[in-house]
Amino acid sequence: MESISTARRTEDIALDLLKFVASQANVGSKSSGSTGFGLPSSPKSDDQVTHLLELYARCREAVEASVKK
């Protein structure tokens, strides 16, 4: 039972880390509306989701590496 609570704890910590990093880097945030003129500067939502999932995986690796030490 100990490993399940530890695994859940590292997932929670990784999620908190992801939220912090994403907010600081403006990853996944919606851009302000435009009038329709010019080129769209925001990435597609599929690209944002992929980027967030990759970032979460990196956060989990970092958290789990620090727990193993």
Short mmCIF file of N, CA, C and O in Angstrom, two decimals:
data_model
loop_
_atom_site.label_atom_id
_atom_site.label_comp_id
_atom_site.label_asym_id
_atom_site.label_seq_id
_atom_site.Cartn_x
_atom_site.Cartn_y
_atom_site.Cartn_z
N MET A 1 0.82 -1.19 0.00
CA MET A 1 0.00 0.00 0.00
C MET A 1 0.87 1.26 0.00
O MET A 1 0.47 2.27 -0.52
N GLU A 2 2.04 1.16 0.56
CA GLU A 2 2.94 2.30 0.63
C GLU A 2 3.33 2.81 -0.76
O GLU A 2 3.39 4.00 -1.00
N SER A 3 3.60 1.90 -1.71
CA SER A 3 4.01 2.32 -3.05
C SER A 3 2.88 3.02 -3.79
O SER A 3 3.14 3.93 -4.57
N ILE A 4 1.64 2.64 -3.54
CA ILE A 4 0.51 3.30 -4.20
C ILE A 4 0.39 4.74 -3.71
O ILE A 4 0.21 5.66 -4.50
N SER A 5 0.51 4.96 -2.41
CA SER A 5 0.40 6.33 -1.90
C SER A 5 1.60 7.17 -2.35
O SER A 5 1.46 8.35 -2.62
N THR A 6 2.77 6.57 -2.44
CA THR A 6 3.95 7.28 -2.92
C THR A 6 3.79 7.64 -4.39
O THR A 6 4.12 8.75 -4.79
N ALA A 7 3.29 6.70 -5.19
CA ALA A 7 3.09 6.96 -6.62
C ALA A 7 2.08 8.09 -6.81
O ALA A 7 2.26 8.96 -7.64
N ARG A 8 1.03 8.06 -6.06
CA ARG A 8 0.02 9.11 -6.18
C ARG A 8 0.61 10.45 -5.74
O ARG A 8 0.35 11.47 -6.33
N ARG A 9 1.41 10.42 -4.74
CA ARG A 9 2.03 11.65 -4.26
C ARG A 9 2.95 12.25 -5.32
O ARG A 9 2.93 13.45 -5.55
N THR A 10 3.75 11.45 -5.99
CA THR A 10 4.64 11.99 -7.03
C THR A 10 3.84 12.51 -8.21
O THR A 10 4.21 13.51 -8.82
N GLU A 11 2.72 11.87 -8.51
CA GLU A 11 1.87 12.38 -9.60
C GLU A 11 1.29 13.74 -9.25
O GLU A 11 1.22 14.64 -10.09
N ASP A 12 0.86 13.88 -8.00
CA ASP A 12 0.32 15.18 -7.56
C ASP A 12 1.39 16.27 -7.60
O ASP A 12 1.12 17.39 -8.03
N ILE A 13 2.57 15.93 -7.14
CA ILE A 13 3.66 16.91 -7.16
C ILE A 13 4.02 17.28 -8.59
O ILE A 13 4.24 18.45 -8.90
N ALA A 14 4.07 16.29 -9.47
CA ALA A 14 4.37 16.56 -10.88
C ALA A 14 3.30 17.44 -11.51
O ALA A 14 3.61 18.34 -12.30
N LEU A 15 2.05 17.22 -11.15
CA LEU A 15 0.96 18.04 -11.69
C LEU A 15 1.08 19.48 -11.19
O LEU A 15 0.90 20.43 -11.96
N ASP A 16 1.40 19.64 -9.92
CA ASP A 16 1.61 20.99 -9.39
C ASP A 16 2.78 21.68 -10.08
O ASP A 16 2.73 22.87 -10.39
N LEU A 17 3.85 20.93 -10.31
CA LEU A 17 5.01 21.48 -11.01
C LEU A 17 4.63 21.88 -12.43
O LEU A 17 5.02 22.95 -12.91
N LEU A 18 3.85 21.04 -13.10
CA LEU A 18 3.39 21.35 -14.46
C LEU A 18 2.57 22.64 -14.46
O LEU A 18 2.77 23.51 -15.31
N LYS A 19 1.67 22.78 -13.52
CA LYS A 19 0.85 23.99 -13.45
C LYS A 19 1.71 25.23 -13.26
O LYS A 19 1.48 26.26 -13.90
N PHE A 20 2.71 25.11 -12.39
CA PHE A 20 3.60 26.25 -12.14
C PHE A 20 4.39 26.61 -13.39
O PHE A 20 4.43 27.78 -13.80
N VAL A 21 5.02 25.62 -14.00
CA VAL A 21 5.86 25.88 -15.18
C VAL A 21 5.00 26.41 -16.32
O VAL A 21 5.38 27.38 -17.00
N ALA A 22 3.84 25.81 -16.54
CA ALA A 22 2.96 26.25 -17.63
C ALA A 22 2.49 27.68 -17.41
O ALA A 22 2.43 28.47 -18.36
N SER A 23 2.18 28.04 -16.18
CA SER A 23 1.73 29.41 -15.92
C SER A 23 2.86 30.42 -16.11
O SER A 23 2.63 31.52 -16.62
N GLN A 24 4.07 30.04 -15.72
CA GLN A 24 5.20 30.96 -15.86
C GLN A 24 5.62 31.13 -17.32
O GLN A 24 6.09 32.18 -17.71
N ALA A 25 5.44 30.06 -18.10
CA ALA A 25 5.86 30.10 -19.51
C ALA A 25 4.70 30.41 -20.46
O ALA A 25 4.87 30.39 -21.67
N ASN A 26 3.52 30.67 -19.89
CA ASN A 26 2.32 30.92 -20.68
C ASN A 26 2.02 29.79 -21.66
O ASN A 26 1.61 30.02 -22.79
N VAL A 27 2.26 28.57 -21.23
CA VAL A 27 1.97 27.39 -22.05
C VAL A 27 0.53 26.99 -21.78
O VAL A 27 0.11 26.86 -20.65
N GLY A 28 -0.21 26.77 -22.84
CA GLY A 28 -1.59 26.32 -22.69
C GLY A 28 -2.57 27.42 -22.38
O GLY A 28 -3.75 27.16 -22.23
N SER A 29 -2.11 28.65 -22.28
CA SER A 29 -3.04 29.74 -22.01
C SER A 29 -3.66 30.22 -23.31
O SER A 29 -3.06 30.15 -24.37
N LYS A 30 -4.88 30.68 -23.19
CA LYS A 30 -5.58 31.17 -24.37
C LYS A 30 -5.09 32.58 -24.69
O LYS A 30 -4.88 33.39 -23.80
N SER A 31 -4.94 32.82 -25.97
CA SER A 31 -4.52 34.16 -26.37
C SER A 31 -5.73 35.06 -26.47
O SER A 31 -6.87 34.61 -26.56
N SER A 32 -5.48 36.34 -26.45
CA SER A 32 -6.58 37.30 -26.54
C SER A 32 -7.19 37.25 -27.94
O SER A 32 -6.53 36.93 -28.92
N GLY A 33 -8.43 37.58 -28.01
CA GLY A 33 -9.13 37.56 -29.28
C GLY A 33 -8.59 38.60 -30.25
O GLY A 33 -8.06 39.62 -29.85
N SER A 34 -8.73 38.31 -31.52
CA SER A 34 -8.25 39.26 -32.52
C SER A 34 -9.42 39.64 -33.42
O SER A 34 -10.48 39.06 -33.37
N THR A 35 -9.18 40.61 -34.26
CA THR A 35 -10.23 41.09 -35.15
C THR A 35 -10.33 40.23 -36.41
O THR A 35 -11.20 40.45 -37.22
N GLY A 36 -9.44 39.28 -36.57
CA GLY A 36 -9.47 38.43 -37.75
C GLY A 36 -8.45 38.84 -38.79
O GLY A 36 -8.31 38.19 -39.81
N PHE A 37 -7.77 39.93 -38.56
CA PHE A 37 -6.76 40.39 -39.49
C PHE A 37 -5.39 39.89 -39.05
O PHE A 37 -5.11 39.77 -37.87
N GLY A 38 -4.55 39.61 -40.00
CA GLY A 38 -3.21 39.15 -39.68
C GLY A 38 -3.14 37.65 -39.53
O GLY A 38 -4.13 36.93 -39.65
N LEU A 39 -1.94 37.18 -39.27
CA LEU A 39 -1.72 35.75 -39.11
C LEU A 39 -2.00 35.32 -37.68
O LEU A 39 -1.66 36.04 -36.75
N PRO A 40 -2.61 34.16 -37.51
CA PRO A 40 -2.82 33.69 -36.14
C PRO A 40 -1.48 33.35 -35.50
O PRO A 40 -0.64 32.70 -36.10
N SER A 41 -1.28 33.82 -34.28
CA SER A 41 0.01 33.61 -33.62
C SER A 41 -0.04 32.48 -32.59
O SER A 41 0.99 32.07 -32.10
N SER A 42 -1.24 32.00 -32.27
CA SER A 42 -1.32 30.95 -31.25
C SER A 42 -1.25 29.58 -31.91
O SER A 42 -1.77 29.37 -32.99
N PRO A 43 -0.60 28.64 -31.24
CA PRO A 43 -0.51 27.29 -31.78
C PRO A 43 -1.86 26.59 -31.72
O PRO A 43 -2.74 26.98 -30.97
N LYS A 44 -2.01 25.56 -32.53
CA LYS A 44 -3.25 24.80 -32.54
C LYS A 44 -3.43 24.10 -31.20
O LYS A 44 -2.47 23.78 -30.51
N SER A 45 -4.68 23.86 -30.83
CA SER A 45 -4.95 23.25 -29.54
C SER A 45 -4.35 21.84 -29.44
O SER A 45 -3.91 21.43 -28.37
N ASP A 46 -4.30 21.09 -30.55
CA ASP A 46 -3.68 19.76 -30.53
C ASP A 46 -2.20 19.86 -30.19
O ASP A 46 -1.67 19.05 -29.43
N ASP A 47 -1.54 20.87 -30.73
CA ASP A 47 -0.13 21.08 -30.44
C ASP A 47 0.08 21.46 -28.97
O ASP A 47 1.03 21.02 -28.34
N GLN A 48 -0.83 22.27 -28.44
CA GLN A 48 -0.73 22.67 -27.04
C GLN A 48 -0.91 21.47 -26.12
O GLN A 48 -0.19 21.32 -25.14
N VAL A 49 -1.88 20.60 -26.44
CA VAL A 49 -2.11 19.41 -25.62
C VAL A 49 -0.90 18.50 -25.66
O VAL A 49 -0.45 18.00 -24.62
N THR A 50 -0.35 18.29 -26.84
CA THR A 50 0.84 17.45 -26.97
C THR A 50 1.99 18.03 -26.16
O THR A 50 2.69 17.31 -25.45
N HIS A 51 2.17 19.33 -26.23
CA HIS A 51 3.25 20.00 -25.50
C HIS A 51 3.05 19.86 -23.99
O HIS A 51 4.00 19.60 -23.25
N LEU A 52 1.81 20.02 -23.52
CA LEU A 52 1.53 19.89 -22.09
C LEU A 52 1.75 18.46 -21.61
O LEU A 52 2.28 18.25 -20.52
N LEU A 53 1.37 17.47 -22.42
CA LEU A 53 1.60 16.08 -22.02
C LEU A 53 3.09 15.75 -21.95
O LEU A 53 3.53 15.04 -21.04
N GLU A 54 3.85 16.27 -22.90
CA GLU A 54 5.31 16.07 -22.86
C GLU A 54 5.92 16.76 -21.64
O GLU A 54 6.80 16.21 -20.97
N LEU A 55 5.43 17.94 -21.33
CA LEU A 55 5.92 18.67 -20.17
C LEU A 55 5.57 17.93 -18.88
O LEU A 55 6.39 17.85 -17.96
N TYR A 56 4.37 17.35 -18.80
CA TYR A 56 3.98 16.59 -17.62
C TYR A 56 4.88 15.36 -17.45
O TYR A 56 5.29 15.05 -16.33
N ALA A 57 5.19 14.69 -18.54
CA ALA A 57 6.07 13.52 -18.48
C ALA A 57 7.45 13.94 -17.95
O ALA A 57 8.04 13.23 -17.12
N ARG A 58 7.95 15.07 -18.39
CA ARG A 58 9.24 15.56 -17.91
C ARG A 58 9.17 15.93 -16.43
O ARG A 58 10.12 15.69 -15.67
N CYS A 59 8.05 16.50 -16.00
CA CYS A 59 7.87 16.85 -14.59
C CYS A 59 7.84 15.59 -13.74
O CYS A 59 8.45 15.55 -12.66
N ARG A 60 7.16 14.55 -14.20
CA ARG A 60 7.12 13.29 -13.44
C ARG A 60 8.50 12.68 -13.33
O ARG A 60 8.88 12.18 -12.27
N GLU A 61 9.26 12.71 -14.42
CA GLU A 61 10.62 12.17 -14.38
C GLU A 61 11.47 12.93 -13.35
O GLU A 61 12.22 12.32 -12.59
N ALA A 62 11.33 14.23 -13.34
CA ALA A 62 12.11 15.04 -12.40
C ALA A 62 11.71 14.75 -10.96
O ALA A 62 12.57 14.61 -10.09
N VAL A 63 10.43 14.63 -10.71
CA VAL A 63 9.95 14.37 -9.34
C VAL A 63 10.36 12.96 -8.91
O VAL A 63 10.84 12.77 -7.79
N GLU A 64 10.18 11.99 -9.78
CA GLU A 64 10.52 10.62 -9.41
C GLU A 64 12.03 10.44 -9.23
O GLU A 64 12.46 9.68 -8.37
N ALA A 65 12.82 11.17 -9.99
CA ALA A 65 14.27 11.10 -9.83
C ALA A 65 14.69 11.66 -8.48
O ALA A 65 15.59 11.14 -7.84
N SER A 66 14.04 12.73 -8.05
CA SER A 66 14.40 13.32 -6.76
C SER A 66 13.92 12.46 -5.59
O SER A 66 14.53 12.48 -4.54
N VAL A 67 12.85 11.68 -5.78
CA VAL A 67 12.37 10.80 -4.73
C VAL A 67 13.28 9.60 -4.56
O VAL A 67 13.52 9.14 -3.45
N LYS A 68 13.87 9.11 -5.65
CA LYS A 68 14.73 7.93 -5.60
C LYS A 68 16.06 8.21 -4.94
O LYS A 68 16.73 7.31 -4.48
N LYS A 69 16.50 9.45 -4.91
CA LYS A 69 17.81 9.78 -4.33
C LYS A 69 17.84 9.66 -2.85
O LYS A 69 17.08 9.70 -2.07
#
